[in-house]
Coordinates of C-alpha atoms in Angstrom, one line a residue:
Chain B
M55 CA -14.3 28.5 13.7
E56 CA -13.5 28.0 10.0
N57 CA -17.0 26.6 9.5
D58 CA -18.6 29.6 11.1
K59 CA -16.6 31.9 8.9
K60 CA -17.8 30.0 5.8
T61 CA -21.4 30.1 6.9
M62 CA -21.0 33.8 7.6
N63 CA -19.6 34.4 4.1
F64 CA -22.3 32.3 2.6
L65 CA -25.0 34.3 4.5
T66 CA -23.6 37.6 3.5
A67 CA -23.3 36.4 -0.1
K68 CA -26.9 35.3 -0.1
N69 CA -28.0 38.5 1.6
R70 CA -26.2 40.4 -1.1
L71 CA -27.9 38.4 -3.8
N72 CA -31.3 39.2 -2.3
K73 CA -30.4 42.8 -1.9
S74 CA -29.2 43.1 -5.5
K75 CA -32.5 41.4 -6.6
T76 CA -34.6 44.0 -4.8
H77 CA -32.2 46.6 -6.2
W78 CA -32.9 45.6 -9.7
I79 CA -36.7 45.4 -9.1
G80 CA -36.6 48.9 -7.6
L81 CA -34.5 50.2 -10.5
F82 CA -36.9 48.7 -13.0
L83 CA -40.0 50.1 -11.3
G84 CA -38.3 53.5 -11.1
F85 CA -37.5 53.3 -14.8
M86 CA -41.1 52.3 -15.7
L87 CA -42.4 55.2 -13.5
F88 CA -40.3 57.8 -15.3
F89 CA -40.9 56.2 -18.7
A90 CA -44.7 56.4 -18.2
L91 CA -44.7 59.8 -16.4
P92 CA -45.9 61.8 -19.5
L93 CA -48.9 59.5 -19.6
L94 CA -49.5 59.7 -15.9
V95 CA -49.6 63.4 -15.7
Q96 CA -51.4 63.6 -19.1
S97 CA -48.6 65.7 -20.6
N98 CA -49.2 68.5 -18.1
H99 CA -46.7 71.0 -19.3
Y100 CA -45.6 72.4 -16.0
I101 CA -45.1 69.1 -14.2
L102 CA -43.2 67.6 -17.2
Q103 CA -41.0 70.7 -17.4
V104 CA -40.1 70.3 -13.7
F105 CA -39.3 66.7 -14.1
T106 CA -37.2 67.3 -17.3
H107 CA -35.1 69.8 -15.2
A108 CA -35.0 67.3 -12.4
L109 CA -33.6 64.6 -14.7
L110 CA -31.1 67.1 -16.1
L111 CA -30.0 68.0 -12.5
A112 CA -29.8 64.3 -11.7
A113 CA -27.5 63.8 -14.6
L114 CA -25.5 66.8 -13.4
A115 CA -25.2 65.3 -9.9
L116 CA -24.1 62.0 -11.5
A117 CA -21.4 63.9 -13.5
W118 CA -20.3 65.7 -10.3
D119 CA -20.0 62.5 -8.5
L120 CA -17.7 61.1 -11.1
L121 CA -15.1 63.5 -9.6
G122 CA -16.6 62.9 -6.1
A123 CA -15.7 59.2 -6.4
S124 CA -12.0 60.2 -6.2
G125 CA -12.6 61.8 -2.9
S126 CA -12.4 65.4 -4.1
I127 CA -15.2 67.9 -3.5
S128 CA -15.7 70.5 -6.2
L129 CA -17.4 73.8 -5.5
G130 CA -16.9 75.0 -9.1
H131 CA -18.7 72.8 -11.5
A132 CA -20.6 75.8 -12.8
A133 CA -17.4 76.5 -14.7
F134 CA -17.9 73.4 -16.9
F135 CA -21.7 73.8 -17.0
G136 CA -21.5 77.4 -18.1
A137 CA -18.7 76.7 -20.6
G138 CA -20.7 73.8 -22.1
A139 CA -23.9 76.0 -22.3
Y140 CA -22.0 78.9 -24.0
A141 CA -20.0 76.6 -26.3
S142 CA -23.1 74.8 -27.6
A143 CA -25.2 78.0 -28.0
L144 CA -22.4 79.9 -29.7
L145 CA -21.5 77.1 -32.1
G146 CA -25.1 76.9 -33.1
L147 CA -25.7 80.6 -33.4
D148 CA -22.5 81.6 -35.1
L149 CA -21.6 78.6 -37.2
G150 CA -25.0 77.2 -37.7
L151 CA -24.1 73.7 -36.5
S152 CA -26.8 71.3 -35.5
P153 CA -27.2 70.6 -31.8
W154 CA -26.2 67.0 -32.5
A155 CA -22.7 68.3 -33.3
T156 CA -22.6 71.2 -30.8
I157 CA -23.6 69.3 -27.7
P158 CA -20.7 66.8 -27.9
L159 CA -18.3 69.6 -28.9
A160 CA -19.5 71.6 -25.9
G161 CA -18.6 68.5 -23.8
L162 CA -15.1 68.5 -25.3
I163 CA -14.6 72.3 -24.7
A164 CA -15.7 71.7 -21.0
T165 CA -13.1 68.9 -20.9
G166 CA -10.5 71.3 -22.1
L167 CA -11.4 73.6 -19.3
G168 CA -11.2 70.6 -17.0
L169 CA -7.7 70.0 -18.2
I170 CA -6.7 73.5 -17.2
M171 CA -8.4 73.1 -13.9
G172 CA -6.6 69.8 -13.4
L173 CA -3.2 71.4 -14.1
I174 CA -3.8 74.0 -11.5
C175 CA -5.7 72.2 -8.8
L176 CA -4.8 68.5 -8.9
R177 CA -1.8 69.0 -6.7
L178 CA -4.1 70.1 -4.0
R179 CA -6.1 67.9 -1.6
G180 CA -9.2 68.2 0.4
A181 CA -10.1 71.7 1.6
Y182 CA -7.6 73.4 -0.6
F183 CA -8.8 71.7 -3.7
A184 CA -12.4 72.8 -2.8
L185 CA -11.2 76.4 -2.3
A186 CA -9.3 76.4 -5.6
T187 CA -12.4 75.2 -7.5
L188 CA -14.5 77.9 -5.8
A189 CA -12.0 80.5 -7.2
F190 CA -11.7 78.8 -10.6
V191 CA -15.3 79.5 -11.6
E192 CA -14.5 83.2 -11.7
I193 CA -12.1 82.8 -14.6
P194 CA -14.5 81.5 -17.4
W195 CA -17.3 83.7 -15.9
V196 CA -15.4 87.0 -16.1
I197 CA -13.9 86.1 -19.5
T198 CA -17.4 85.3 -20.8
D199 CA -18.7 88.5 -19.3
N200 CA -15.9 90.6 -21.0
W201 CA -15.4 89.0 -24.4
D202 CA -18.2 90.9 -25.9
S203 CA -17.4 90.3 -29.6
L204 CA -17.7 86.5 -29.1
T205 CA -20.2 86.0 -26.3
R206 CA -22.3 89.2 -26.4
G207 CA -21.1 89.8 -22.9
S208 CA -23.4 90.1 -19.9
L209 CA -26.4 90.6 -22.1
G210 CA -26.7 86.9 -22.6
L211 CA -27.7 84.9 -25.7
V212 CA -31.2 84.6 -27.1
G213 CA -32.6 82.6 -30.0
I214 CA -30.7 79.4 -29.2
S215 CA -32.1 76.6 -31.2
G216 CA -34.2 74.0 -29.4
L217 CA -33.2 70.4 -28.7
P218 CA -32.3 68.5 -31.9
S219 CA -34.5 66.4 -34.2
I220 CA -34.0 63.0 -35.7
R221 CA -34.8 62.2 -39.4
I222 CA -34.3 58.6 -40.5
H223 CA -36.2 57.4 -43.6
G224 CA -39.3 59.5 -43.2
F225 CA -39.3 58.8 -39.4
H226 CA -39.1 62.2 -37.9
V227 CA -39.0 63.2 -34.2
D228 CA -38.3 66.8 -33.3
F229 CA -37.1 66.8 -29.7
G230 CA -37.5 70.6 -29.3
S231 CA -41.1 70.6 -30.6
S232 CA -42.8 69.7 -27.3
I233 CA -41.9 69.2 -23.7
V234 CA -42.9 65.5 -23.9
V235 CA -40.2 64.7 -26.5
S236 CA -37.6 66.9 -24.7
Y237 CA -38.4 65.0 -21.6
Y238 CA -37.6 61.7 -23.3
L239 CA -34.4 63.0 -24.8
I240 CA -33.1 64.2 -21.3
F241 CA -34.4 60.9 -19.8
A242 CA -32.3 59.0 -22.4
Y243 CA -29.2 61.0 -21.6
F244 CA -29.8 60.4 -17.9
M245 CA -30.1 56.7 -18.4
I246 CA -27.0 56.5 -20.6
L247 CA -25.0 58.5 -18.0
L248 CA -26.4 56.3 -15.2
G249 CA -25.3 53.2 -17.0
L250 CA -21.9 54.7 -17.7
V251 CA -21.4 55.7 -14.0
A252 CA -22.4 52.2 -12.9
F253 CA -19.9 50.7 -15.4
V254 CA -17.1 53.1 -14.2
H255 CA -17.9 52.2 -10.6
Q256 CA -17.4 48.4 -11.1
S257 CA -14.5 48.7 -13.5
N258 CA -10.8 49.0 -12.6
I259 CA -11.1 52.7 -12.8
G260 CA -13.8 52.7 -10.1
L261 CA -11.6 50.4 -7.9
A262 CA -8.6 52.7 -8.4
L263 CA -10.7 55.7 -7.5
Q264 CA -12.0 54.0 -4.4
A265 CA -8.5 53.1 -3.3
I266 CA -7.4 56.7 -3.8
R267 CA -10.4 58.0 -1.8
E268 CA -9.8 55.6 1.1
E269 CA -6.0 55.8 1.5
E270 CA -4.1 57.7 -1.1
I271 CA -0.6 56.7 0.0
A272 CA -1.5 53.0 0.1
A273 CA -3.0 53.3 -3.4
E274 CA 0.2 54.9 -4.6
A275 CA 2.2 52.2 -3.0
V276 CA 0.4 49.4 -4.8
G277 CA 1.1 51.1 -8.1
I278 CA -2.0 53.1 -8.8
H279 CA -1.1 56.2 -10.8
V280 CA -2.9 58.5 -8.3
N281 CA -2.9 61.8 -10.2
G282 CA -3.6 60.1 -13.5
Y283 CA -6.8 58.6 -12.2
R284 CA -7.7 61.8 -10.4
L285 CA -7.3 63.7 -13.7
L286 CA -9.3 61.1 -15.6
S287 CA -12.2 61.4 -13.1
L288 CA -12.0 65.2 -13.4
L289 CA -12.1 65.1 -17.2
M290 CA -15.0 62.6 -17.3
S291 CA -16.8 64.8 -14.8
A292 CA -16.1 67.9 -16.8
F293 CA -17.2 66.4 -20.1
F294 CA -20.6 65.2 -18.8
T295 CA -21.2 68.5 -16.9
G296 CA -20.5 70.3 -20.1
V297 CA -23.0 68.2 -22.0
C298 CA -25.5 68.9 -19.2
G299 CA -24.9 72.6 -19.7
A300 CA -25.3 72.3 -23.4
C301 CA -28.6 70.5 -23.0
Y302 CA -29.7 73.2 -20.5
A303 CA -29.0 75.9 -23.1
H304 CA -31.1 74.2 -25.8
L305 CA -33.8 73.4 -23.3
V306 CA -34.2 76.9 -21.9
R307 CA -33.1 78.7 -25.1
Y308 CA -31.8 81.7 -23.2
I309 CA -28.6 81.9 -21.2
E310 CA -26.6 84.7 -19.5
P311 CA -23.3 84.5 -17.6
G312 CA -24.8 84.9 -14.1
L313 CA -27.4 82.2 -14.9
V314 CA -25.1 79.4 -16.0
Y315 CA -21.9 80.3 -14.1
G316 CA -23.6 81.4 -10.9
L317 CA -23.5 79.7 -7.5
H318 CA -26.6 77.7 -8.3
F319 CA -25.1 75.2 -10.7
S320 CA -22.0 74.7 -8.5
A321 CA -24.0 74.2 -5.4
V322 CA -26.9 72.1 -6.6
P323 CA -25.0 69.0 -7.9
M324 CA -22.8 69.0 -4.8
I325 CA -25.8 69.2 -2.5
F326 CA -27.6 66.4 -4.3
A327 CA -24.5 64.2 -4.3
I328 CA -23.8 64.8 -0.6
C329 CA -27.4 64.5 0.5
G330 CA -28.0 61.4 -1.6
G331 CA -24.8 59.7 -0.8
R332 CA -21.5 60.6 -2.4
L333 CA -20.2 57.1 -2.4
T334 CA -23.3 55.5 -4.0
I335 CA -24.3 55.3 -7.6
L336 CA -27.9 56.1 -7.4
G337 CA -27.9 58.4 -4.3
P338 CA -27.1 61.7 -6.1
A339 CA -29.8 61.0 -8.8
V340 CA -32.4 60.0 -6.3
A341 CA -31.7 63.1 -4.2
A342 CA -32.1 65.3 -7.3
M343 CA -35.4 63.6 -8.3
V344 CA -36.8 64.2 -4.7
L345 CA -35.4 67.6 -3.8
Y346 CA -35.8 69.5 -7.1
P347 CA -39.5 68.7 -7.5
M348 CA -40.0 69.3 -3.7
D349 CA -38.4 72.7 -4.2
Q350 CA -40.5 73.5 -7.3
F351 CA -43.9 72.2 -6.1
V352 CA -43.8 72.9 -2.4
F353 CA -41.3 75.6 -1.5
H354 CA -41.5 77.8 -4.6
P355 CA -45.2 78.5 -4.2
L356 CA -44.7 79.1 -0.4
L357 CA -41.6 81.3 -0.7
P358 CA -41.2 82.8 -4.2
A359 CA -38.1 84.7 -3.0
G360 CA -35.6 82.5 -1.3
H361 CA -37.1 79.1 -1.9
E362 CA -33.6 77.7 -2.5
F363 CA -33.2 78.0 1.3
L364 CA -34.3 74.3 1.2
Y365 CA -31.0 73.2 -0.5
G366 CA -28.8 74.8 2.1
A367 CA -30.9 73.5 5.0
V368 CA -30.8 70.0 3.6
L369 CA -27.1 70.1 3.1
I370 CA -26.5 71.3 6.7
L371 CA -28.8 68.5 8.0
A372 CA -27.0 65.9 5.8
M373 CA -23.6 67.0 7.0
L374 CA -24.6 66.8 10.6
F375 CA -26.7 63.7 10.8
M376 CA -26.0 61.6 7.6
P377 CA -22.4 62.0 6.4
N378 CA -23.0 59.1 4.0
G379 CA -26.2 60.6 2.6
F380 CA -29.6 59.1 2.9
W381 CA -29.1 56.5 0.2
G382 CA -25.9 55.4 1.8
R383 CA -27.6 55.2 5.2
L384 CA -30.5 53.2 3.7
R385 CA -28.1 50.8 2.2
N386 CA -26.2 50.3 5.4
A387 CA -29.4 49.8 7.4
S388 CA -30.9 47.2 5.2
Chain D
M43 CA -3.1 110.4 -10.7
W44 CA -0.8 107.7 -9.4
S45 CA -0.9 109.1 -5.9
M46 CA -4.7 109.0 -5.9
I47 CA -4.7 105.4 -7.1
F48 CA -2.2 104.6 -4.3
V49 CA -4.3 106.3 -1.7
S50 CA -7.5 104.6 -2.8
S51 CA -5.9 101.1 -3.0
L52 CA -4.4 101.7 0.5
S53 CA -7.8 102.5 2.0
L54 CA -9.4 99.6 0.1
G55 CA -6.7 97.2 1.1
S56 CA -7.0 98.2 4.7
F57 CA -10.7 97.5 4.5
Y58 CA -10.0 94.1 2.9
T59 CA -7.8 93.4 5.9
L60 CA -10.7 94.2 8.2
V61 CA -13.0 91.9 6.2
A62 CA -10.4 89.1 6.3
L63 CA -9.5 89.4 9.9
G64 CA -12.6 87.6 11.3
F65 CA -12.2 84.7 8.8
A66 CA -8.5 84.4 9.5
L67 CA -9.0 84.4 13.3
I68 CA -11.8 81.8 13.2
F69 CA -9.7 79.6 10.9
G70 CA -6.5 80.0 12.9
V71 CA -8.0 79.0 16.2
T72 CA -10.6 76.4 15.2
R73 CA -9.3 75.2 11.8
N74 CA -12.8 75.7 10.4
F75 CA -13.1 77.4 7.0
N76 CA -16.2 79.6 7.2
L77 CA -17.4 80.0 3.7
A78 CA -20.5 81.9 5.0
H79 CA -18.1 84.7 6.0
G80 CA -19.0 87.0 3.1
E81 CA -22.7 86.4 3.6
L82 CA -22.4 87.4 7.2
V83 CA -20.6 90.6 6.3
V84 CA -23.4 91.4 3.8
L85 CA -26.0 90.5 6.3
A86 CA -24.4 92.9 8.8
G87 CA -24.5 95.5 6.1
Y88 CA -28.1 94.9 5.4
V89 CA -29.0 95.2 9.1
S90 CA -27.2 98.6 9.2
Y91 CA -28.9 99.7 5.9
W92 CA -32.3 98.7 7.2
L93 CA -32.0 100.6 10.5
W94 CA -30.4 103.6 8.8
K95 CA -33.0 103.8 6.0
M96 CA -36.2 102.6 7.6
W97 CA -35.9 103.9 11.2
A98 CA -33.5 106.7 10.4
F99 CA -30.9 105.5 12.9
P100 CA -27.7 107.6 13.0
F101 CA -25.1 105.5 11.0
I102 CA -22.8 105.1 14.0
L103 CA -25.6 103.5 16.1
T104 CA -26.2 100.8 13.6
F105 CA -22.9 99.2 14.3
P106 CA -23.9 97.6 17.7
A107 CA -27.0 96.1 16.1
A108 CA -24.9 94.7 13.2
V109 CA -22.5 93.2 15.8
L110 CA -25.3 91.7 17.8
V111 CA -26.8 90.0 14.8
S112 CA -23.5 88.6 13.6
L113 CA -22.7 87.5 17.2
V114 CA -25.9 85.5 17.5
I115 CA -25.3 83.8 14.1
C116 CA -21.6 83.1 14.7
L117 CA -22.3 81.4 18.1
G118 CA -24.9 79.2 16.4
L119 CA -22.4 78.5 13.7
E120 CA -19.8 77.5 16.3
R121 CA -22.3 74.9 17.7
L122 CA -22.8 73.5 14.2
F123 CA -19.1 73.3 13.5
A124 CA -18.5 71.6 16.8
R125 CA -20.5 68.6 15.7
L126 CA -18.5 67.9 12.5
H127 CA -16.3 64.9 12.0
E128 CA -12.8 64.6 10.5
P129 CA -11.6 65.8 7.9
L130 CA -12.6 69.0 9.7
A131 CA -11.4 71.6 7.2
L132 CA -13.2 70.0 4.2
N133 CA -16.4 69.2 6.2
S134 CA -16.5 72.8 7.5
I135 CA -16.2 74.1 4.0
V136 CA -19.2 72.0 2.9
L137 CA -21.3 72.8 6.0
S138 CA -20.6 76.5 5.8
F139 CA -21.4 76.4 2.1
G140 CA -24.8 75.2 3.1
V141 CA -25.0 78.0 5.7
A142 CA -24.1 80.5 3.0
V143 CA -26.9 79.3 0.7
V144 CA -29.4 79.5 3.7
I145 CA -28.2 83.1 4.6
Q146 CA -28.3 84.2 0.9
N147 CA -31.9 83.0 0.5
S148 CA -33.0 84.5 3.8
M149 CA -31.6 87.8 2.7
L150 CA -33.4 87.5 -0.6
F151 CA -36.6 86.8 1.3
L152 CA -36.1 89.6 3.9
F153 CA -34.5 92.4 1.8
S154 CA -35.4 91.4 -1.8
G155 CA -32.8 91.3 -4.6
N156 CA -32.5 95.0 -5.2
Y157 CA -29.2 96.7 -5.0
R158 CA -28.7 98.8 -1.9
L159 CA -26.1 101.3 -0.9
I160 CA -25.6 103.2 2.3
R161 CA -25.1 106.8 1.2
I162 CA -23.8 109.0 4.0
P163 CA -23.7 112.6 2.6
V164 CA -20.7 113.6 4.8
L165 CA -18.6 110.7 3.7
S166 CA -19.0 111.5 0.0
R167 CA -17.3 114.8 0.4
G168 CA -13.5 115.1 0.6
F169 CA -10.6 117.5 0.7
H170 CA -7.6 118.4 -1.5
L171 CA -4.0 118.0 -0.7
P172 CA -1.3 119.2 -3.1
G173 CA -1.6 116.8 -6.0
L174 CA -4.3 114.5 -4.7
Y175 CA -7.9 114.4 -3.5
I176 CA -9.0 112.3 -0.6
S177 CA -12.6 111.5 0.2
Y178 CA -13.9 111.1 3.8
T179 CA -15.0 107.6 2.9
Q180 CA -11.3 106.7 2.3
I181 CA -10.3 108.3 5.5
T182 CA -13.0 106.4 7.4
L183 CA -12.1 103.1 5.9
L184 CA -8.4 103.6 6.4
G185 CA -8.8 105.0 10.0
S186 CA -11.3 102.5 11.3
S187 CA -9.5 99.5 9.8
L188 CA -6.1 100.6 11.3
I189 CA -7.7 101.4 14.7
I190 CA -9.4 98.0 14.8
L191 CA -6.2 96.3 13.7
F192 CA -4.2 98.1 16.4
L193 CA -6.7 97.1 19.1
L194 CA -6.6 93.5 17.9
Y195 CA -2.8 93.6 18.0
M196 CA -2.9 94.9 21.6
L197 CA -5.2 92.1 22.5
M198 CA -3.2 89.4 20.8
Y199 CA 0.3 90.5 21.8
R200 CA -0.1 92.4 25.0
T201 CA -2.5 90.4 27.1
Y202 CA -2.4 87.0 28.7
L203 CA -5.6 86.0 26.9
G204 CA -4.0 86.9 23.5
K205 CA -1.0 84.8 24.4
A206 CA -3.3 81.8 25.1
M207 CA -5.0 82.4 21.8
R208 CA -1.8 82.5 19.9
A209 CA -0.7 79.3 21.6
T210 CA -3.9 77.7 20.4
I211 CA -3.3 78.9 16.9
Q212 CA 0.2 77.5 16.9
D213 CA -0.5 74.1 18.4
K214 CA -3.8 73.1 19.7
D215 CA -2.7 69.9 21.6
A216 CA 0.3 71.5 23.2
A217 CA -1.9 74.5 24.2
A218 CA -4.4 72.1 25.8
M219 CA -1.6 70.3 27.6
A220 CA -0.3 73.6 29.0
G221 CA -3.7 74.1 30.6
I222 CA -5.4 76.4 28.1
N223 CA -9.1 75.8 27.7
V224 CA -8.9 75.3 23.9
S225 CA -12.7 75.1 23.3
A226 CA -13.2 78.3 25.2
M227 CA -10.6 79.9 22.9
G228 CA -12.6 78.6 19.9
T229 CA -15.7 80.3 21.3
L230 CA -13.8 83.5 21.9
A231 CA -12.4 83.4 18.4
F232 CA -16.0 83.1 17.0
C233 CA -17.0 86.1 19.3
I234 CA -14.2 88.3 18.1
G235 CA -14.7 87.2 14.5
A236 CA -18.4 88.1 14.9
L237 CA -17.4 91.5 16.3
L238 CA -15.1 92.1 13.3
I239 CA -17.8 91.0 10.9
G240 CA -20.3 93.3 12.5
L241 CA -17.9 96.3 12.2
A242 CA -17.0 95.4 8.6
G243 CA -20.5 94.9 7.3
P244 CA -21.9 98.5 7.6
L245 CA -18.6 99.9 6.1
Y246 CA -19.0 97.4 3.3
G247 CA -22.4 98.7 2.6
C248 CA -21.0 102.2 2.2
I249 CA -18.5 101.3 -0.6
H250 CA -20.2 98.4 -2.3
Y251 CA -23.7 97.6 -3.4
L252 CA -25.5 95.2 -1.1
Y253 CA -27.4 92.4 -2.8
P254 CA -28.0 88.8 -1.5
S255 CA -25.3 87.1 -3.6
S256 CA -22.6 89.8 -3.2
G257 CA -21.1 88.0 -0.2
Q258 CA -19.3 85.5 -2.4
E259 CA -16.8 88.2 -3.4
A260 CA -16.1 89.1 0.2
T261 CA -15.6 85.4 1.0
L262 CA -13.1 85.1 -1.8
V263 CA -11.2 88.2 -0.6
A264 CA -11.1 86.8 2.9
V265 CA -9.9 83.4 1.8
T266 CA -7.2 84.9 -0.5
I267 CA -5.8 87.2 2.2
T268 CA -5.8 84.4 4.8
I269 CA -4.0 82.0 2.5
F270 CA -1.5 84.7 1.5
A271 CA -0.7 85.7 5.1
G272 CA -0.6 82.4 6.8
V273 CA -2.1 81.7 10.2
G274 CA -1.6 84.0 13.1
R275 CA 0.4 86.7 11.5
L276 CA -1.3 90.0 11.8
S277 CA 1.4 91.9 9.9
G278 CA 1.1 89.4 7.0
I279 CA -2.7 90.0 6.8
I280 CA -2.2 93.8 6.5
L281 CA 0.4 93.3 3.8
A282 CA -1.8 90.8 1.9
G283 CA -4.8 93.3 2.1
W284 CA -2.7 96.1 0.7
I285 CA -1.3 93.9 -2.1
L286 CA -4.8 92.8 -3.0
G287 CA -6.0 96.4 -2.9
L288 CA -3.2 97.5 -5.2
A289 CA -3.7 94.6 -7.6
E290 CA -7.4 95.4 -7.9
S291 CA -6.8 99.1 -8.5
F292 CA -4.2 98.5 -11.1
T293 CA -6.4 95.9 -12.8
V294 CA -9.2 98.5 -13.0
V295 CA -6.8 101.2 -14.4
F296 CA -5.3 98.9 -17.0
F297 CA -8.1 96.6 -18.0
G298 CA -11.3 98.1 -16.8
V299 CA -13.7 97.6 -13.9
S300 CA -15.2 94.4 -15.2
W301 CA -12.0 92.5 -14.8
R302 CA -11.7 93.4 -11.1
E303 CA -13.7 90.3 -9.9
M304 CA -11.1 88.0 -11.3
V305 CA -8.2 89.5 -9.4
S306 CA -8.7 87.8 -6.0
A307 CA -9.6 84.5 -7.8
V308 CA -6.4 84.5 -9.8
L309 CA -4.3 85.5 -6.8
L310 CA -5.8 82.7 -4.8
L311 CA -5.2 80.1 -7.5
A312 CA -1.6 81.3 -8.0
L313 CA -1.0 81.1 -4.2
L314 CA -2.4 77.6 -4.0
Y315 CA -0.4 76.6 -7.1
F316 CA 2.9 77.7 -5.6
R317 CA 2.1 76.6 -2.1
P318 CA 0.1 73.5 -2.6
H319 CA 0.1 72.5 1.0
G320 CA -1.7 75.7 1.9
I321 CA -1.0 78.0 4.7
L322 CA 0.3 75.7 7.2
G323 CA 3.2 74.6 5.1
H324 CA 5.8 71.9 6.0
G325 CA 3.8 69.2 4.2
E326 CA 1.2 69.3 6.9
R327 CA -2.4 69.3 5.8

């Protein structure tokens, strides 16, 4: 009996080792594929643009899932995205700061908004938390819409500077100059965020969040500061969502309240995370890399109006048939 | 001037009650949050607009068509909700959010993104009373909302069926033990909810521009009123509707039209902040 258990343990351990090996190989191949993508598509502007946005949305889904890891579902991440986009654009336009400074500052401003949201919403759980976040987006949105002297109101902002450039000893790369370099900058941000999310997941924070997600009362009983960790995950999530919004503003160079605060940027990261697998690290990113190009290359030409139909349909299917997302299902099956 | 503001917020508030009723009933009986509620109201409005504009239907005759469309969709929605796992409330929010995205994009495809308004010439006229002016639109909104509320009240409090439904709202398990067919009550709640949505939609199209993403606002109104009133209290729902109507009117008077959209959101957040366990109270989730 004891022996059997040991063999079992050994087998699962070996299995896990093999699995993690394939995992690393897959990750490496994926990295190489995206690294070489500009060469593969011969710098085709449209395809690269779609994949730049896909990487940005993948980063957004990862940032959303930092909060998702605590078991909360947010329907209002557009609040942070929009605040980040507006903060970075306005700091650049009005104070003339370089995007290198405004993008992290935008993240901090989004974090401040996250703190406000946390104070209001963190006492809520489950469905009521989700409803509160849904309502919360309206506040920064309506304020941005009405504070004409600062934000130019509903007209939106034009003339936002492009992505920043690097100058070190004669070495000069301007990330806004062409789509290829923009692609690499967003790719670098995505890889950094992915590494960070993986680190958080295996750290004590990740363990605490998992405990809170599985059984909050038990987590509290073993001494985990439940609301502290939930606030921490919300703030991290808000910061990186704000940075995503700032990158978006400099990438597109035109923003308006309805664009950055609208339903789209609340819905899309949640849909990617849930379809990909809310409890996995890579799932949300993979879902973004599959669904967004599918939407742009297949559904957009077919249905110019209403192509985002796809996202809703995929979310419904995932909720009914794959509650753990397709990445989670793949992992359980293998 | 104050009496006019009062009358307009009363009619608006009664209409908000009508918008919220379907949502509240479905939530009360089945504990499913239907975030596609606003989209369904707007869709019913579009059906009415389309029949009225393209085929020159009399406005009154568009109501049955709107009810029929929302009935078909709500019954489909009920089948979807029935397949969800626990936690039911949260999963129903996510699922219906997906449904809302699907309906929004279908409306964008079918009716385009242009702003539409149902303009009935008769309704834009009105009459003077000493000190105030009342338009027929306000009378229609107030009258139809109160009549529908009264009929629903009679159904819920004066019939055996209504008693069974109220029992299901109060305690599903106990109701099932008493021999009430709880799942049939759920289906019935979706049917009545669809009827209410179908009646609210065309009226919504008379006072508010229809565009594919306008449903979000109606959803937020319905959620706010339902959370305010608590489950299964019709009188609470009327009161909540009137308070929301008054709050919106006063915001428009003091701050301007553009701040109106924030009113229901702020009210909802304040409600949730002070009643963190939500509507059910007593620490139950």
